[in-house]
CSV table of C-alpha atoms in Angstrom, one decimal:
chain,number,residue,atom,x,y,z
U,1050,MET,CA,15.2,88.7,27.7
U,1051,ARG,CA,13.0,86.2,29.4
U,1052,GLY,CA,11.0,88.9,31.2
U,1053,ALA,CA,10.4,90.7,27.9
U,1054,ARG,CA,9.2,87.6,26.2
U,1055,GLU,CA,6.8,86.8,29.1
U,1056,ARG,CA,5.4,90.3,29.1
U,1057,LEU,CA,4.8,90.2,25.4
U,1058,ALA,CA,3.2,86.7,25.6
U,1059,GLU,CA,0.9,87.9,28.4
U,1060,ALA,CA,-0.2,90.8,26.2
U,1061,GLY,CA,-1.4,88.3,23.6
U,1062,ILE,CA,1.4,88.7,21.1
U,1063,ASP,CA,1.8,85.4,19.3
U,1064,ASN,CA,5.5,85.6,18.2
U,1065,ALA,CA,6.7,87.0,21.6
U,1066,GLU,CA,10.1,85.3,21.4
U,1067,TRP,CA,10.9,86.8,18.0
U,1068,GLU,CA,9.6,90.2,19.0
U,1069,ALA,CA,11.5,90.2,22.3
U,1070,ARG,CA,14.7,89.7,20.3
U,1071,ARG,CA,13.9,92.6,18.0
U,1072,LEU,CA,13.2,94.9,20.9
U,1073,MET,CA,16.3,93.8,22.7
U,1074,ALA,CA,18.4,94.4,19.6
U,1075,ALA,CA,16.9,97.9,19.2
U,1076,SER,CA,17.7,98.7,22.9
U,1077,LEU,CA,21.3,97.6,22.4
U,1078,GLY,CA,21.7,99.3,19.1
U,1079,VAL,CA,22.7,96.2,17.2
U,1080,GLU,CA,21.4,94.4,14.1
U,1081,PRO,CA,18.6,91.8,14.9
U,1082,GLY,CA,20.6,89.1,13.2
U,1083,ARG,CA,23.5,89.6,15.7
U,1084,ILE,CA,21.4,89.6,18.9
U,1085,THR,CA,22.4,86.0,19.8
U,1086,LEU,CA,25.9,87.3,20.4
U,1087,HIS,CA,24.7,89.6,23.1
U,1088,LEU,CA,22.1,87.5,24.9
U,1089,HIS,CA,24.4,86.8,27.8
U,1090,ASP,CA,25.9,90.2,28.0
U,1091,LYS,CA,25.1,92.4,31.0
U,1092,MET,CA,23.0,95.3,29.8
U,1093,SER,CA,23.8,98.9,30.7
U,1094,ARG,CA,21.2,100.9,32.7
U,1095,ASP,CA,20.5,102.9,29.6
U,1096,ALA,CA,19.9,99.8,27.5
U,1097,GLU,CA,17.7,98.3,30.3
U,1098,ALA,CA,15.6,101.5,30.4
U,1099,ALA,CA,15.3,101.5,26.6
U,1100,LEU,CA,14.2,97.9,26.6
U,1101,GLU,CA,11.6,98.5,29.3
U,1102,ALA,CA,10.1,101.4,27.3
U,1103,LEU,CA,10.0,99.4,24.1
U,1104,VAL,CA,8.4,96.3,25.7
U,1105,GLY,CA,5.9,98.5,27.5
U,1106,ALA,CA,4.8,100.2,24.4
U,1107,ARG,CA,4.5,96.9,22.5
U,1108,ALA,CA,2.6,95.3,25.4
U,1109,GLU,CA,0.0,98.1,24.9
U,1110,ARG,CA,-0.4,96.6,21.5
U,1111,ARG,CA,1.2,99.4,19.6
U,1112,PRO,CA,2.3,98.2,16.2
U,1113,LEU,CA,5.9,96.9,16.2
U,1114,SER,CA,6.7,99.2,13.4
U,1115,HIS,CA,5.6,102.2,15.6
U,1116,VAL,CA,7.7,101.0,18.5
U,1117,LEU,CA,10.8,100.4,16.4
U,1118,GLY,CA,10.2,103.5,14.2
U,1119,GLY,CA,9.9,101.5,11.0
U,1120,ARG,CA,10.0,98.1,9.3
U,1121,MET,CA,11.3,96.1,6.4
U,1122,PHE,CA,9.1,96.1,3.3
U,1123,HIS,CA,10.1,94.5,0.0
U,1124,GLY,CA,13.7,94.2,1.2
U,1125,ARG,CA,14.1,97.9,2.3
U,1126,TRP,CA,13.7,99.8,5.6
U,1127,PHE,CA,10.8,102.2,5.8
U,1128,ILE,CA,10.2,104.8,8.4
U,1129,VAL,CA,6.7,104.2,9.9
U,1130,THR,CA,4.9,106.5,12.3
U,1131,PRO,CA,1.3,106.6,13.6
U,1132,ASP,CA,0.5,109.0,10.7
U,1133,VAL,CA,0.7,106.2,8.1
U,1134,LEU,CA,-0.6,102.7,7.5
U,1135,ASP,CA,1.8,100.0,8.7
U,1136,PRO,CA,3.2,98.4,5.5
U,1137,ARG,CA,2.1,94.8,5.4
U,1138,ASP,CA,3.5,91.8,3.6
U,1139,ASP,CA,0.2,91.4,1.6
U,1140,THR,CA,1.0,94.7,-0.1
U,1141,GLU,CA,4.2,93.3,-1.6
U,1142,THR,CA,1.9,91.5,-3.9
U,1143,LEU,CA,1.0,94.8,-5.5
U,1144,VAL,CA,4.6,95.9,-5.8
U,1145,GLU,CA,5.5,92.6,-7.5
U,1146,ALA,CA,2.6,93.0,-9.9
U,1147,ALA,CA,3.8,96.5,-10.7
U,1148,LEU,CA,7.4,95.4,-11.3
U,1149,ALA,CA,6.1,92.8,-13.8
U,1150,VAL,CA,4.9,95.3,-16.3
U,1151,PRO,CA,6.8,98.1,-18.2
U,1152,ALA,CA,6.3,101.6,-16.7
U,1153,SER,CA,8.4,104.8,-16.7
U,1154,ASP,CA,5.8,107.1,-15.1
U,1155,VAL,CA,4.0,105.8,-12.0
U,1156,LEU,CA,1.2,107.3,-9.9
U,1157,ASP,CA,0.5,106.1,-6.4
U,1158,LEU,CA,-2.8,107.2,-4.9
U,1159,GLY,CA,-2.9,107.4,-1.1
U,1160,THR,CA,0.8,106.8,-0.8
U,1161,GLY,CA,1.0,106.9,3.0
U,1162,SER,CA,4.6,105.8,3.9
U,1163,GLY,CA,5.4,105.7,0.2
U,1164,CYS,CA,6.2,102.0,0.5
U,1165,ILE,CA,4.5,101.0,-2.8
U,1166,LEU,CA,5.8,103.8,-5.1
U,1167,LEU,CA,9.2,104.1,-3.5
U,1168,SER,CA,9.8,100.3,-3.8
U,1169,VAL,CA,9.0,100.4,-7.5
U,1170,LEU,CA,11.2,103.5,-8.0
U,1171,ALA,CA,14.0,101.9,-6.1
U,1172,GLU,CA,13.8,98.8,-8.4
U,1173,ARG,CA,13.6,100.9,-11.5
U,1174,PRO,CA,16.3,103.6,-11.7
U,1175,GLY,CA,14.8,105.1,-14.8
U,1176,ALA,CA,11.3,105.5,-13.6
U,1177,ARG,CA,9.7,108.6,-12.1
U,1178,GLY,CA,6.7,108.8,-9.9
U,1179,VAL,CA,4.0,110.9,-8.2
U,1180,GLY,CA,2.5,110.0,-4.8
U,1181,THR,CA,-0.6,111.6,-3.4
U,1182,ASP,CA,-2.2,111.7,0.0
U,1183,LEU,CA,-4.7,113.9,1.9
U,1184,SER,CA,-2.5,113.9,5.0
U,1185,HIS,CA,0.3,116.4,5.3
U,1186,ALA,CA,1.9,114.2,8.0
U,1187,ALA,CA,1.8,111.1,5.7
U,1188,LEU,CA,3.5,113.0,2.9
U,1189,GLU,CA,6.2,114.1,5.3
U,1190,VAL,CA,6.9,110.5,6.2
U,1191,ALA,CA,6.9,109.5,2.5
U,1192,GLY,CA,9.3,112.3,1.8
U,1193,ARG,CA,11.7,111.1,4.5
U,1194,ASN,CA,11.6,107.6,3.1
U,1195,ALA,CA,12.2,108.8,-0.5
U,1196,GLU,CA,15.3,110.6,0.6
U,1197,ALA,CA,16.5,107.7,2.7
U,1198,LEU,CA,16.1,105.4,-0.3
U,1199,GLY,CA,17.8,107.8,-2.7
U,1200,VAL,CA,14.9,108.3,-5.0
U,1201,GLY,CA,13.7,111.7,-3.8
U,1202,ALA,CA,14.8,113.4,-7.1
U,1203,ARG,CA,12.6,111.1,-9.1
U,1204,CYS,CA,9.5,111.4,-6.8
U,1205,THR,CA,7.0,114.2,-6.5
U,1206,LEU,CA,4.6,114.1,-3.5
U,1207,LEU,CA,1.3,116.0,-3.7
U,1208,ARG,CA,-1.5,116.7,-1.3
U,1209,SER,CA,-4.6,115.5,-3.3
U,1210,ASP,CA,-8.0,113.9,-2.8
U,1211,TRP,CA,-7.4,111.1,-5.2
U,1212,PHE,CA,-7.1,112.6,-8.6
U,1213,ASP,CA,-8.0,116.2,-7.8
U,1214,ALA,CA,-4.4,117.7,-7.9
U,1215,VAL,CA,-3.0,115.2,-10.4
U,1216,GLU,CA,-2.0,116.4,-13.9
U,1217,GLY,CA,-0.7,114.4,-16.9
U,1218,ARG,CA,-0.8,110.8,-17.8
U,1219,PHE,CA,1.0,107.7,-16.5
U,1220,ASP,CA,2.0,104.3,-17.6
U,1221,LEU,CA,0.8,102.8,-14.2
U,1222,ILE,CA,-1.5,103.8,-11.5
U,1223,LEU,CA,-1.2,102.0,-8.1
U,1224,SER,CA,-3.1,102.2,-4.9
U,1225,ASN,CA,-3.8,100.5,-1.6
U,1226,PRO,CA,-6.9,102.5,-0.6
U,1227,PRO,CA,-9.0,102.3,2.6
U,1228,TYR,CA,-11.1,99.2,1.9
U,1229,ILE,CA,-12.5,98.1,5.3
U,1230,ALA,CA,-16.2,98.7,5.6
U,1231,ALA,CA,-17.3,100.8,8.5
U,1232,GLU,CA,-19.3,98.0,10.0
U,1233,GLU,CA,-16.2,95.8,10.1
U,1234,MET,CA,-14.1,98.3,12.0
U,1235,PRO,CA,-15.2,97.3,15.6
U,1236,ALA,CA,-14.1,93.7,15.1
U,1237,LEU,CA,-10.5,94.6,13.9
U,1238,ASP,CA,-7.4,93.8,15.8
U,1239,ARG,CA,-6.5,96.2,18.7
U,1240,GLU,CA,-3.3,97.3,17.0
U,1241,LEU,CA,-5.2,98.9,14.2
U,1242,ARG,CA,-6.5,101.4,16.7
U,1243,HIS,CA,-3.1,103.0,16.6
U,1244,GLU,CA,-3.2,103.4,12.8
U,1245,PRO,CA,-4.9,106.3,10.9
U,1246,ARG,CA,-8.5,105.5,10.5
U,1247,ILE,CA,-8.7,107.4,7.2
U,1248,ALA,CA,-6.2,104.9,5.8
U,1249,LEU,CA,-8.3,101.9,6.9
U,1250,THR,CA,-12.0,102.7,6.1
U,1251,ASP,CA,-14.0,104.8,3.8
U,1252,GLU,CA,-16.7,105.0,6.5
U,1253,ALA,CA,-19.0,103.2,4.0
U,1254,ASP,CA,-19.0,99.8,2.2
U,1255,GLY,CA,-15.2,99.7,1.6
U,1256,LEU,CA,-15.6,100.2,-2.2
U,1257,SER,CA,-15.8,104.0,-2.4
U,1258,ALA,CA,-12.2,104.6,-3.4
U,1259,TYR,CA,-12.4,102.0,-6.1
U,1260,ARG,CA,-15.4,103.7,-7.6
U,1261,VAL,CA,-13.4,106.9,-7.8
U,1262,MET,CA,-10.3,105.3,-9.3
U,1263,ALA,CA,-12.2,103.2,-11.8
U,1264,ALA,CA,-14.1,106.3,-13.0
U,1265,GLY,CA,-11.1,108.7,-13.1
U,1266,ALA,CA,-8.1,106.6,-14.0
U,1267,GLY,CA,-8.7,106.7,-17.7
U,1268,ALA,CA,-8.1,110.4,-17.8
U,1269,HIS,CA,-4.7,109.9,-16.3
U,1270,LEU,CA,-3.5,106.8,-18.1
U,1271,ARG,CA,-1.8,106.5,-21.5
U,1272,ALA,CA,-3.2,104.0,-23.9
U,1273,GLY,CA,-2.1,100.6,-22.7
U,1274,GLY,CA,-1.4,101.9,-19.2
U,1275,ARG,CA,-2.6,99.9,-16.2
U,1276,LEU,CA,-4.5,100.4,-13.0
U,1277,MET,CA,-3.5,98.1,-10.2
U,1278,VAL,CA,-5.1,98.2,-6.7
U,1279,GLU,CA,-4.9,96.2,-3.6
U,1280,THR,CA,-8.2,94.9,-2.3
U,1281,GLY,CA,-9.6,93.0,0.7
U,1282,TRP,CA,-9.6,89.3,0.2
U,1283,LYS,CA,-13.3,89.2,-0.5
U,1284,GLN,CA,-13.5,92.3,-2.7
U,1285,GLY,CA,-11.8,91.1,-5.9
U,1286,PRO,CA,-14.9,90.3,-8.0
U,1287,ALA,CA,-16.6,93.6,-7.0
U,1288,VAL,CA,-13.6,95.7,-7.8
U,1289,ALA,CA,-13.0,93.8,-11.0
U,1290,GLY,CA,-16.5,94.5,-12.0
U,1291,LEU,CA,-16.0,98.2,-11.5
U,1292,LEU,CA,-13.0,98.2,-13.8
U,1293,VAL,CA,-14.9,96.3,-16.5
U,1294,GLU,CA,-17.8,98.8,-16.3
U,1295,ALA,CA,-15.3,101.7,-16.6
U,1296,GLY,CA,-13.9,100.3,-19.8
U,1297,PHE,CA,-10.8,98.5,-18.7
U,1298,ALA,CA,-9.6,95.4,-20.6
U,1299,GLU,CA,-7.6,92.3,-19.5
U,1300,VAL,CA,-9.1,92.7,-16.0
U,1301,ALA,CA,-7.5,90.1,-13.6
U,1302,ILE,CA,-7.5,89.2,-10.0
U,1303,LEU,CA,-4.1,88.3,-8.6
U,1304,PRO,CA,-3.5,86.2,-5.4
U,1305,ASP,CA,-1.1,87.0,-2.6
U,1306,LEU,CA,1.4,84.4,-1.3
U,1307,GLU,CA,-1.3,82.7,0.8
U,1308,GLY,CA,-3.6,82.3,-2.3
U,1309,ARG,CA,-6.0,85.0,-1.3
U,1310,GLU,CA,-7.4,87.5,-3.9
U,1311,ARG,CA,-5.3,90.6,-3.2
U,1312,VAL,CA,-4.7,92.7,-6.4
U,1313,VAL,CA,-7.0,93.7,-9.3
U,1314,SER,CA,-5.4,94.9,-12.5
U,1315,GLY,CA,-6.8,96.3,-15.7
U,1316,VAL,CA,-5.4,97.8,-18.9
U,1317,TRP,CA,-6.7,101.1,-20.3
U,1318,ARG,CA,-7.1,101.0,-24.1
U,1319,GLY,CA,-7.8,104.7,-24.4
């Protein structure tokens, strides 16, 4: 345990103690909350080899979710692979905003792991949803998560470039699109190099997806329906302006738990 913690700390991982415990729990096949009961047990050779592999991968700054094969998001376990964006706590703000409004039919653009759409469907047994993504691999991960969470029968997954393959109208459209500007990419954390670039940046100013969604959402929303999108913490006013220009009403910028602007919401009057 000590060796694992030290290796992670040397790799520049801030919460090395906590992560070492998670990796040890995974190597032993026990719940993280019960790892204290096993700290002084002698590990089998197989468990030692598993811990060595996990610590080695994490020391290379591979995201913890990739090393463990998933992570908790909004109280549920989601499968995560290098084919999808690692779900982040900030995105739970979007889920909470979505659950605060009535919606029976939900569209999630750029669904990735499915964490946004599937969290909403899991909380609303009567709702149905459509998730789109350009990546076949991402849709496969989302499909596995949908089945694991028991919402597969209420979820349709489509390969689509934003609205291109989408039909019908919805009560709610959600998205956490690529919003990092191309010029910001070189300065990002090393771990992001292991995530799909297409899910991080639009290779432009970071606002391309919002322009598409603001312009196209009205054709896929019922009157009174809402568009809600996650944004970078400095992008709220610019994205809100796009929604106002497109004819949305009640446009609002919502903060995350740390008080940073995180979600922009607007109502389509039809």
